[in-house]
Short mmCIF file of C-alpha atoms in Angstrom, two decimals:
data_model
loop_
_atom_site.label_atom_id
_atom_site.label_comp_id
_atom_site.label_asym_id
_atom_site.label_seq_id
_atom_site.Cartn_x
_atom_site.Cartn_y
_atom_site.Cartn_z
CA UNK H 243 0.00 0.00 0.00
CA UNK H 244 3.00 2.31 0.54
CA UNK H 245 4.01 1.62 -2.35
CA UNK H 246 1.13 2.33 -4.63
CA UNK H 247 1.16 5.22 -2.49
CA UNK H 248 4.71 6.66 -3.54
CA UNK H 249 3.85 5.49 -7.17
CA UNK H 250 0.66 7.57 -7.08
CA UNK H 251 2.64 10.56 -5.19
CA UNK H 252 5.25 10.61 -8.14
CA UNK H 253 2.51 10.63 -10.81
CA UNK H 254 0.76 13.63 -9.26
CA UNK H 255 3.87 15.08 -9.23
CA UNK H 256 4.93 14.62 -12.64
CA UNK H 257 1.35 15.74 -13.81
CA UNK H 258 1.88 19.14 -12.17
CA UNK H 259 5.00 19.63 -13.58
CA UNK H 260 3.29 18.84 -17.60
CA UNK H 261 0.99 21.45 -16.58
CA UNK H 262 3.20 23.75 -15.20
CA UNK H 263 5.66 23.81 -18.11
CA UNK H 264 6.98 26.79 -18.87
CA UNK H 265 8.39 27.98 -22.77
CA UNK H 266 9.88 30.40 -23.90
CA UNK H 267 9.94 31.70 -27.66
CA UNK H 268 13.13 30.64 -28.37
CA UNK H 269 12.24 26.89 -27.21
CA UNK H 270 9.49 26.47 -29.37
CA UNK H 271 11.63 27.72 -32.53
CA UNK H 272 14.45 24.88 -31.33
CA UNK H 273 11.88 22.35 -31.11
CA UNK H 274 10.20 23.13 -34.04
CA UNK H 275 13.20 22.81 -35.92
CA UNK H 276 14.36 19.65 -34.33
CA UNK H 277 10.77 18.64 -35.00
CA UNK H 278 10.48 19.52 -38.27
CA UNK H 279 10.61 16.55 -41.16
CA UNK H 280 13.26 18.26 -43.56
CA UNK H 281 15.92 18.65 -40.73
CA UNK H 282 16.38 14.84 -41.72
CA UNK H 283 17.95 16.09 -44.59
CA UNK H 284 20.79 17.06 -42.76
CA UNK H 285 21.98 13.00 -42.32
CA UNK H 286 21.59 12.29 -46.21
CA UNK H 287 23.36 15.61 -47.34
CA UNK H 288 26.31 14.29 -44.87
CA UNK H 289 26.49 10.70 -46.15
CA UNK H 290 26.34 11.87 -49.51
CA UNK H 291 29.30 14.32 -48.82
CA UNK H 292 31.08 11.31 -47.22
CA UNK H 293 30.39 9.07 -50.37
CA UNK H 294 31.59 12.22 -52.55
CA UNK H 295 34.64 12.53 -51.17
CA UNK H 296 35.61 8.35 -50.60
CA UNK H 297 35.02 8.33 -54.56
CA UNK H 298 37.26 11.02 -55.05
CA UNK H 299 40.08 9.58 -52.86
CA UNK H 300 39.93 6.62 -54.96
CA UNK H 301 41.28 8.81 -57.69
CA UNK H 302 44.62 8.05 -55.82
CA UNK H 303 44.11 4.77 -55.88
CA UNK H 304 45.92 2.07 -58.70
CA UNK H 305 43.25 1.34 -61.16
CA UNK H 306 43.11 -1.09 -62.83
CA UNK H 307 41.84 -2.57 -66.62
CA UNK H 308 40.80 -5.54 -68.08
CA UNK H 309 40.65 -5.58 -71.60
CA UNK H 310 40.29 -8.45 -74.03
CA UNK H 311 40.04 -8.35 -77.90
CA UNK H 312 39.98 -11.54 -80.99
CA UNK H 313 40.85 -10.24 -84.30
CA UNK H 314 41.45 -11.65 -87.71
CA UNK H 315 43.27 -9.59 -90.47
CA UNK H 316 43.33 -9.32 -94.14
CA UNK H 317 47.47 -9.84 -94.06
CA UNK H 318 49.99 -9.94 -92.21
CA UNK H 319 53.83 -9.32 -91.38
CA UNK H 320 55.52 -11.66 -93.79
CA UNK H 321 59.43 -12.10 -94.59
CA UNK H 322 60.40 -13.32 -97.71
CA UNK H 323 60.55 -17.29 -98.47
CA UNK H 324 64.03 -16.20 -100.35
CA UNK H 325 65.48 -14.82 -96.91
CA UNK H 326 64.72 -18.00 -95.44
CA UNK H 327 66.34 -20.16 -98.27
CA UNK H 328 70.07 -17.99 -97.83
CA UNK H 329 69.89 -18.76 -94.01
CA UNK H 330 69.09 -22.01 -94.42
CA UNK H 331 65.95 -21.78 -92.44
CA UNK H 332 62.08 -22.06 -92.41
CA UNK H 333 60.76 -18.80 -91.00
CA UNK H 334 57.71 -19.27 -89.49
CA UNK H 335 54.66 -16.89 -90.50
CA UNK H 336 51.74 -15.54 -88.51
CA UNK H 337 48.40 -16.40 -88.27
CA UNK H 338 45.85 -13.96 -89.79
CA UNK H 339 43.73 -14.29 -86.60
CA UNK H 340 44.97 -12.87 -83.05
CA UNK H 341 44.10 -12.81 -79.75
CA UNK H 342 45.03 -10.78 -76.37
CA UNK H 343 43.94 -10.16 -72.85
CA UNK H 344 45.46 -7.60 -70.81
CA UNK H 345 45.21 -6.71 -67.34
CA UNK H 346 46.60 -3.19 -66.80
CA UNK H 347 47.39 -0.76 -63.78
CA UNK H 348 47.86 2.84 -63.94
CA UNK H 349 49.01 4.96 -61.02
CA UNK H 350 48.41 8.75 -60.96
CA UNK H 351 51.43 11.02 -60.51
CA UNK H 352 50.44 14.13 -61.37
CA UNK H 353 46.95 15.17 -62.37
CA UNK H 354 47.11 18.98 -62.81
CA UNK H 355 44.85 19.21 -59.62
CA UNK H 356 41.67 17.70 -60.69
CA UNK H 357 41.08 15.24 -57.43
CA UNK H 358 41.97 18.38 -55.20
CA UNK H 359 39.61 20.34 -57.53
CA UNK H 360 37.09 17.82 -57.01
CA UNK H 361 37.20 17.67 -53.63
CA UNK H 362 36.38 20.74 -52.71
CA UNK H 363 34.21 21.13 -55.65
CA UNK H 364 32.03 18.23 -53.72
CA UNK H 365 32.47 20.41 -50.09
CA UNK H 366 30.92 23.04 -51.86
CA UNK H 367 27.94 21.44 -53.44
CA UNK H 368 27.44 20.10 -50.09
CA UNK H 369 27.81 23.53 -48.46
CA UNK H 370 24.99 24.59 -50.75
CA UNK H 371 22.58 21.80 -50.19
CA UNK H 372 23.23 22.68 -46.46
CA UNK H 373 22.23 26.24 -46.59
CA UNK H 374 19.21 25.70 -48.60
CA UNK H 375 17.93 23.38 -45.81
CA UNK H 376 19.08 25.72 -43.64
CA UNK H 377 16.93 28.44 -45.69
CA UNK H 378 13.91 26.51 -45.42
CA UNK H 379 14.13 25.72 -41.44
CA UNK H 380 14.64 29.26 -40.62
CA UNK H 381 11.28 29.79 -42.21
CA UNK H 382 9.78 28.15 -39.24
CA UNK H 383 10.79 30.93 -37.52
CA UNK H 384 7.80 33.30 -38.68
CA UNK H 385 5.18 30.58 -38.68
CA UNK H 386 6.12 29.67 -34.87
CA UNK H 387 6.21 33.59 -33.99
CA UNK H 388 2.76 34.09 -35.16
CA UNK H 389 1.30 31.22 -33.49
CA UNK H 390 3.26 32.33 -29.82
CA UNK H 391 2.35 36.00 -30.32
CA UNK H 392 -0.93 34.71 -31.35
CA UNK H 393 -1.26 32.92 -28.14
CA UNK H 394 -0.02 35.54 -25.92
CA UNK H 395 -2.73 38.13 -27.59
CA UNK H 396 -5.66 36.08 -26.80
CA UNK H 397 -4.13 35.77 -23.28
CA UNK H 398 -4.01 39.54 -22.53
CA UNK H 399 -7.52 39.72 -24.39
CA UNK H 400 -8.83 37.28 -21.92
CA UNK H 401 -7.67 38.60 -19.08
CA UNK H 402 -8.78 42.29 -19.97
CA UNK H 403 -12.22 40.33 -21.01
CA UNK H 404 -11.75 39.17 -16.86
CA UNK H 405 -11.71 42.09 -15.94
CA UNK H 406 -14.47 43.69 -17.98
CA UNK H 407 -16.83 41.09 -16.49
CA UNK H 408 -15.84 42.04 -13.13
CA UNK H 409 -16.64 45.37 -13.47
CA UNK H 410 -19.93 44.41 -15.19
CA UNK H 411 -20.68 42.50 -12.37
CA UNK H 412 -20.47 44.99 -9.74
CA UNK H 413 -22.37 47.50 -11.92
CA UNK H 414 -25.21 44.79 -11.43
CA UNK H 415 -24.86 43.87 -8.19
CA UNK H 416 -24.92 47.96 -7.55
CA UNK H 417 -28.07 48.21 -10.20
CA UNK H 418 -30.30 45.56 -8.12
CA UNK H 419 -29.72 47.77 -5.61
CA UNK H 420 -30.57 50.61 -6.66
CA UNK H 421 -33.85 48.92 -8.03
CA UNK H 422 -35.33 48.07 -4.41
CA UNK H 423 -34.26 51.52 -3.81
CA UNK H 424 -36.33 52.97 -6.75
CA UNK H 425 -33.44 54.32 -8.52
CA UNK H 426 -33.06 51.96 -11.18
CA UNK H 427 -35.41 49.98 -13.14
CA UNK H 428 -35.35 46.56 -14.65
CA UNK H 429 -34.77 47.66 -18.14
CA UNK H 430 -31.18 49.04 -16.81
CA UNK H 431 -30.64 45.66 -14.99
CA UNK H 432 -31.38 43.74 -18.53
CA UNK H 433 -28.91 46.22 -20.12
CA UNK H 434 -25.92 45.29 -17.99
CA UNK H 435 -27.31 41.87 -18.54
CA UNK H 436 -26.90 41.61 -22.01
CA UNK H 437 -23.20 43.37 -21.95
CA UNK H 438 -22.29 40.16 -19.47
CA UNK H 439 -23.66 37.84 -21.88
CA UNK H 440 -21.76 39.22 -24.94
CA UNK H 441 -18.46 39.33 -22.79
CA UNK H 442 -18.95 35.67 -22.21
CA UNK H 443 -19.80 34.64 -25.36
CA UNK H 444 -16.52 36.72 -26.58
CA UNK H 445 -14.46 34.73 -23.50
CA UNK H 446 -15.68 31.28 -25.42
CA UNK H 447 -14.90 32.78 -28.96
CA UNK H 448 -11.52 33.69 -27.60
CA UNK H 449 -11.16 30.21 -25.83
CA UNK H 450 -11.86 28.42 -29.10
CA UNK H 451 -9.45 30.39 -31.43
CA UNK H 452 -6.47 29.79 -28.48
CA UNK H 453 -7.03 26.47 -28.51
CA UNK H 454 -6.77 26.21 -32.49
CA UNK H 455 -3.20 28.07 -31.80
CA UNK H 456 -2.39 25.53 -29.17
CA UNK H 457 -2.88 22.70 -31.70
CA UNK H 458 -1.28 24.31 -34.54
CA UNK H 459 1.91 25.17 -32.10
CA UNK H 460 1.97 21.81 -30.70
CA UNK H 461 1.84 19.84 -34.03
CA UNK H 462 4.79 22.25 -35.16
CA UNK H 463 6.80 21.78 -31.65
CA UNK H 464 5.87 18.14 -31.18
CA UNK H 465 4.89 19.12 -27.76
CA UNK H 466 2.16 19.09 -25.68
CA UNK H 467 0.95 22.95 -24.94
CA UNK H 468 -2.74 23.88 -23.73
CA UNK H 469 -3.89 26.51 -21.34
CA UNK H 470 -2.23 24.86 -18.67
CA UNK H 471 1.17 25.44 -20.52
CA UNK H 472 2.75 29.10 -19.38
CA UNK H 473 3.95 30.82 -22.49
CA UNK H 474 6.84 32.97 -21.18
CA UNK H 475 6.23 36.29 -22.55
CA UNK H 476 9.64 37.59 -23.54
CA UNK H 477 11.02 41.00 -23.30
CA UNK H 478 11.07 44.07 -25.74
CA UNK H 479 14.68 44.12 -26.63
CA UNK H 480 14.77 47.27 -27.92
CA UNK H 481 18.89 47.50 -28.43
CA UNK H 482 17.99 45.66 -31.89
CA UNK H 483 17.38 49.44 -33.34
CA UNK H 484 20.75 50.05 -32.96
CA UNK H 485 22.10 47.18 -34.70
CA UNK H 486 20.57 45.65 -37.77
CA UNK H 487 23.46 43.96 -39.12
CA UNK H 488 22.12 41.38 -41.61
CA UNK H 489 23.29 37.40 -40.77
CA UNK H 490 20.64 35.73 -42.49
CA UNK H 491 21.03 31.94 -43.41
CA UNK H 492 20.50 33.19 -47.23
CA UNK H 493 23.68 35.52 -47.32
CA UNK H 494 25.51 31.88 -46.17
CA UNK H 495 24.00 30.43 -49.48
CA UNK H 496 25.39 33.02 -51.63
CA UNK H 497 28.44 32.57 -50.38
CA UNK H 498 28.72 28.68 -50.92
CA UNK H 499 27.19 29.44 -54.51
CA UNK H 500 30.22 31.92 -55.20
CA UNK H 501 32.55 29.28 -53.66
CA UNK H 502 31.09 26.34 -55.84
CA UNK H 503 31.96 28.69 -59.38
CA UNK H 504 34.98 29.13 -58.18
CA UNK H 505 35.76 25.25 -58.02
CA UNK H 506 34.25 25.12 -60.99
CA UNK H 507 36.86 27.07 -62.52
CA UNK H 508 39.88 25.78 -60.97
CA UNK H 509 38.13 22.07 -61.77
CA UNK H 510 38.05 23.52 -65.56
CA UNK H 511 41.65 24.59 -65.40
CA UNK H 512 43.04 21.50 -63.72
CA UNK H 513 41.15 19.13 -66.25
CA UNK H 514 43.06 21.05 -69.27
CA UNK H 515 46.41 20.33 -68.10
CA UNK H 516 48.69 17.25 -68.57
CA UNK H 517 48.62 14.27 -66.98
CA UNK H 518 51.18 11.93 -65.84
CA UNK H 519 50.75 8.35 -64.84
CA UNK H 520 52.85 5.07 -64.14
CA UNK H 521 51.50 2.09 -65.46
CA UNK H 522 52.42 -1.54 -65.97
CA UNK H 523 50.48 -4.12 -68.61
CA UNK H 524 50.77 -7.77 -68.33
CA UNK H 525 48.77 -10.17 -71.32
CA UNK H 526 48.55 -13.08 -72.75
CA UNK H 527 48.00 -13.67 -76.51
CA UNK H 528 49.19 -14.91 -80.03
CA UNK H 529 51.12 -13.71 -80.96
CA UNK H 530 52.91 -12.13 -77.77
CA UNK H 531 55.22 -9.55 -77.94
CA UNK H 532 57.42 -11.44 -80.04
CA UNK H 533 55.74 -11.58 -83.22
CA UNK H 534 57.19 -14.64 -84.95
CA UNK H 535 56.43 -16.79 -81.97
CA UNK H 536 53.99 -19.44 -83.02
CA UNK H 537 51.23 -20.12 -80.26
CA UNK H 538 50.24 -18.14 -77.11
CA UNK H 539 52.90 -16.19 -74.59
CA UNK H 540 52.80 -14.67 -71.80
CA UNK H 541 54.22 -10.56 -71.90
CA UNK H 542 54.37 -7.50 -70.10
CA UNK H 543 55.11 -3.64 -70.36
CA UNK H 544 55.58 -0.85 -67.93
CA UNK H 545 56.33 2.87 -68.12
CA UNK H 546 55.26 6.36 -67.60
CA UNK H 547 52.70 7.67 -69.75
CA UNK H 548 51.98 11.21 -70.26
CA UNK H 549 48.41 12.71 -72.20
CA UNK H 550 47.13 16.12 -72.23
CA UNK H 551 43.76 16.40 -74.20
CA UNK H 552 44.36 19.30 -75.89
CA UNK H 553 40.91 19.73 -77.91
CA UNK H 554 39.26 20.94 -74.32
CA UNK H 555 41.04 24.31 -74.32
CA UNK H 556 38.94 24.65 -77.64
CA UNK H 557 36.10 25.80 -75.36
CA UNK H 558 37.71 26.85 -72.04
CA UNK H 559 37.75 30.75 -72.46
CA UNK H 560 33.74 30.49 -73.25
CA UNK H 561 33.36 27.52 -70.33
CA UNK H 562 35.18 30.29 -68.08
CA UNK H 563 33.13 32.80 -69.16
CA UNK H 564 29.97 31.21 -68.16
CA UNK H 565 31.25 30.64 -64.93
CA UNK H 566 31.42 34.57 -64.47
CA UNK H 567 28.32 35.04 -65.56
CA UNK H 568 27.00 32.80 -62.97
CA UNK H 569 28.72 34.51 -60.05
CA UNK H 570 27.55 37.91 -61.67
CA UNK H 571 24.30 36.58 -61.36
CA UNK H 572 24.48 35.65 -57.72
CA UNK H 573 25.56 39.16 -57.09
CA UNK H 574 22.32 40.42 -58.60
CA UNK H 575 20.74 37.99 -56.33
CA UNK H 576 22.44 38.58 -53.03
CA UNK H 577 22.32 42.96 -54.04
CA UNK H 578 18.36 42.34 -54.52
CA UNK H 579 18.08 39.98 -51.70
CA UNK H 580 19.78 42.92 -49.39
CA UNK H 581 18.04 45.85 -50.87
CA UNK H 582 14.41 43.85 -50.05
CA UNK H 583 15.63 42.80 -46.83
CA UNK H 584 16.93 46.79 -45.78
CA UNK H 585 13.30 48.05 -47.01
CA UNK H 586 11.65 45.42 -44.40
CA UNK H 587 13.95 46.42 -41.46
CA UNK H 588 13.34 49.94 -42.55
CA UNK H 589 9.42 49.50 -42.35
CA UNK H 590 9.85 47.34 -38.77
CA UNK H 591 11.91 50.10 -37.38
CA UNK H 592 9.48 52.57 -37.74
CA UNK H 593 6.37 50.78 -37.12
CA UNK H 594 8.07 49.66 -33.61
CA UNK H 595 8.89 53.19 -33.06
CA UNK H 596 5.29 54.09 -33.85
CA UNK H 597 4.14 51.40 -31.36
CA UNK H 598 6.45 52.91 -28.37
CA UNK H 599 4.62 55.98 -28.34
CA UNK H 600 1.48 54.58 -29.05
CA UNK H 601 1.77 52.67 -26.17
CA UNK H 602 2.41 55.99 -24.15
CA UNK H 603 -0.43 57.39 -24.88
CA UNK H 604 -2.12 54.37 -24.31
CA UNK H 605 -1.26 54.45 -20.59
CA UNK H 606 -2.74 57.96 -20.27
CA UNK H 607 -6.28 57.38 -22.18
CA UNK H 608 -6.96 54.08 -20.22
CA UNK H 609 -6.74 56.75 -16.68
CA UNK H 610 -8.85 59.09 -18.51
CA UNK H 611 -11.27 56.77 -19.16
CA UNK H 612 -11.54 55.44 -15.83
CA UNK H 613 -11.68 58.61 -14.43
CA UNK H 614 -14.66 59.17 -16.82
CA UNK H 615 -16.36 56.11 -15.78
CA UNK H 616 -15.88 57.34 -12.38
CA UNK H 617 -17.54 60.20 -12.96
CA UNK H 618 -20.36 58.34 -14.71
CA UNK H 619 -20.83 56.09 -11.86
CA UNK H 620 -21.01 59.05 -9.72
CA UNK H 621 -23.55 60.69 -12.07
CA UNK H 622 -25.70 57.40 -11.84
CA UNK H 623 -26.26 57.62 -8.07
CA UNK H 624 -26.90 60.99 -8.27
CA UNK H 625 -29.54 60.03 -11.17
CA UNK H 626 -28.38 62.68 -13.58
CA UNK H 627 -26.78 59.62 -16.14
CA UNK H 628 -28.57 56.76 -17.09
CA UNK H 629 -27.03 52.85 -17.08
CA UNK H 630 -26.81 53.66 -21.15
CA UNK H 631 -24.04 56.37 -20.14
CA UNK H 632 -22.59 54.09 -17.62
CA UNK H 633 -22.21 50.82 -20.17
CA UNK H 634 -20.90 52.95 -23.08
CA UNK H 635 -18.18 53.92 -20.76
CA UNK H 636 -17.27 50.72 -19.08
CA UNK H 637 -17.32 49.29 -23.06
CA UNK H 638 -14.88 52.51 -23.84
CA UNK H 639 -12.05 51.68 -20.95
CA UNK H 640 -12.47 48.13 -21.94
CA UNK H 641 -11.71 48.92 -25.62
CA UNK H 642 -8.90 50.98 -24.13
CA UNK H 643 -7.37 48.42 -22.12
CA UNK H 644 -7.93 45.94 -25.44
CA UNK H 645 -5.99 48.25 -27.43
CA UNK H 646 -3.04 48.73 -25.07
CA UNK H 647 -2.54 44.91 -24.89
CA UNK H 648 -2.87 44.91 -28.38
CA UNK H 649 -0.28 47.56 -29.07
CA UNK H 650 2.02 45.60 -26.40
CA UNK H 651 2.24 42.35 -28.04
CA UNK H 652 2.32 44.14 -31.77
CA UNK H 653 5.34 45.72 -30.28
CA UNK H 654 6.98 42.56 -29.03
CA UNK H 655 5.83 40.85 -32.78
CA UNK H 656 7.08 43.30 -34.89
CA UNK H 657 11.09 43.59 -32.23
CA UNK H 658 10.69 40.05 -33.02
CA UNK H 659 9.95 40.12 -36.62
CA UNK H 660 13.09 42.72 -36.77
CA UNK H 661 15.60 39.95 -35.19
CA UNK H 662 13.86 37.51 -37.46
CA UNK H 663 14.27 39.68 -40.61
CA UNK H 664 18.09 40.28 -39.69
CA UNK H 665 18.64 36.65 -37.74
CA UNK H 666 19.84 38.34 -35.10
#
């Protein structure tokens, strides 16, 4: 029984702590990259790379050739029958149909550069695919700030929604009794009344969207977040304004792109130069290497063999040419990617500043209006307002308090859209 105690103890325990969890912005955007199916992409751009670059240490490696061939000529090497008859001799002739097989090896000794070139021409491709996965994660980003911010609005909403029926509920506690003091009449009761009933029907509208956010950010975080989940609302970091250096994942991309041209080119180069190789044959055929030796032998050959196909630099000025074309056209790409990017962070600047002194003002009409509901209140006693006067006004510092927590978490989405737009 202890036992089943404890067990039931821990359980509680780690129940409250589910439902206590707290997250923070920047822990949903982890886990919704971790989370997220393309980040598998990641392993198979790796092995690839590793693949990539085994094959292109093999280059170093002997390689070797089997070749076999069966031929049968129209004539052949002959030496004259008189030649024969002076020596005293019968010179043997060859057959009209040959055969070979050769097994060869080659070694590489120099290559002008084109495994090196290869090499990193592979790093770079990899580089690439890397930064456009990269590209594509950091889009989660956005979608998991809008559903946070998203969250945290309908919080404040709720809460200012709280307090709006509280203050609609001691407007109708005070209204019954003014009725069975003949100051108010039922009508003014129903009034207040039907304000309470649209507040709770806009507390169950708000309810439902939050818990479409909840489901949205929890398939995106692979976590489990409901009402009972404490979003940690995170702080205005205004010091952004004064930095918007750019180090999006994007700018990374460019760069790998420029680097990939650039092996390009010195792959180009290195392929157009001379090659030198060591390489030893060994075969067995009729005839073998000594031609008037009837029947198969065995034979081999080794050396150092040097080719240089010299019909590529036919087409390497316009092959190098392309390749600048290409990394001109990444520089129109990055140098319209920036100037987009700069117009953003431009328009986020300013709408944040906008929001600061909105938010000052918004401070100062929310005690006006209570003062003015004050006065209202006061009025009503006094019977020189009606509950019509009293209702608009309650509905006027709600709308004011609305707006403020509005304004507050627009602020926080658009400092968060800034470090979003600049990564930093």
């Amino acid at each position: 029984m202890k036992k089943l105690i404890f067990i039931g103890f821990l359980v509680l325990l780690c129940q409250m702590g589910v439902n206590s969890q707290s997250l923070t912005i920047e822990t949903c955007q982890d886990k919704a990259k971790a989370n997220y199916p393309l980040v598998k992409q990641y392993g198979l751009i790796e092995q690839t790379a590793q693949y990539n670059l085994t094959n292109s240490n093999l280059g170093y490696v002997p390689q070797l050739t089997l070749s076999a061939k069966g031929t049968y000529q129209s004539d052949v090497t002959s030496i004259p029958a008189v030649l024969g008859k002076k020596l005293g001799v019968t010179l043997p002739s060859l057959s009209k149909d040959q055969y070979q097989a050769v097994l060869e090896a080659s070694q590489v000794i120099w290559d002008g550069g084109v495994i090196s070139s290869q090499k990193k021409l592979n790093n770079a491709g990899t580089e690439i695919d890397k930064q456009k996965v990269e590209v594509d994660l950091y889009a989660l980003k956005d979608r998991v700030n809008q559903l946070f911010f998203g969250i945290l609005l309908i919080n404040e909403q709720l809460k200012q929604n709280d307090i709006l029926k509280n203050d609609l509920m001691t407007n109708y506690d005070r209204l019954k009794a003014y009725k069975q003091n003949g100051i108010a009449n039922q009508s003014d009761i129903d009034a207040v009344s039907v304000e309470q009933l649209n507040a709770n029907q806009r507390e169950e509208d708000l309810k439902s969207n939050r818990k479409t956010f909840f489901i949205m950010l929890s398939a995106l975080t692979n976590t489990t977040i409901s009402d009972q989940t404490e979003l940690t609302k995170p702080m205005a970091d205004l010091t952004i304004l004064n930095d918007t250096t750019n180090h999006r994942p994007e700018l990374s991309l460019f760069d790998a792109q420029y680097k990939m041209y650039d092996s390009q080119k010195s792959l180009l180069t290195a392929g157009n130069l001379p090659k030198i190789g060591a390489f030893i044959q060994g075969g067995y055929g009729q005839p073998g290497l000594n031609m008037f030796s009837v029947g198969f032998s065995p034979f081999y050959i080794g050396g150092i063999r040097l080719s240089w196909n010299i019909s590529s630099l036919y087409t390497q000025k316009n092959s190098l040419t392309k390749l600048e074309i290409n990394k001109k056209t990444v520089d129109i790409q990055k140098e319209t990617f920036l100037f987009n990017n700069k117009l953003v962070t431009r328009q986020q600047q300013t709408e944040i500043e906008k929001l600061q002194s909105t938010l000052n003002n918004d401070d100062e009409i929310i005690r006006l209006r209570q003062n003015i509901k004050k006065a209202t209140t006061a009025k009503l006693e006094n019977g020189t307002a009606n509950e019509s006067d009293l209702i608009r006004d309650i509905n006027a510092e709600n709308q004011a308090r609305q707006l403020k927590s509005l304004h507050d978490i627009q602020l926080l989405m658009n400092v968060y859209q800034l470090k979003n737009n600049i990564n930093n």
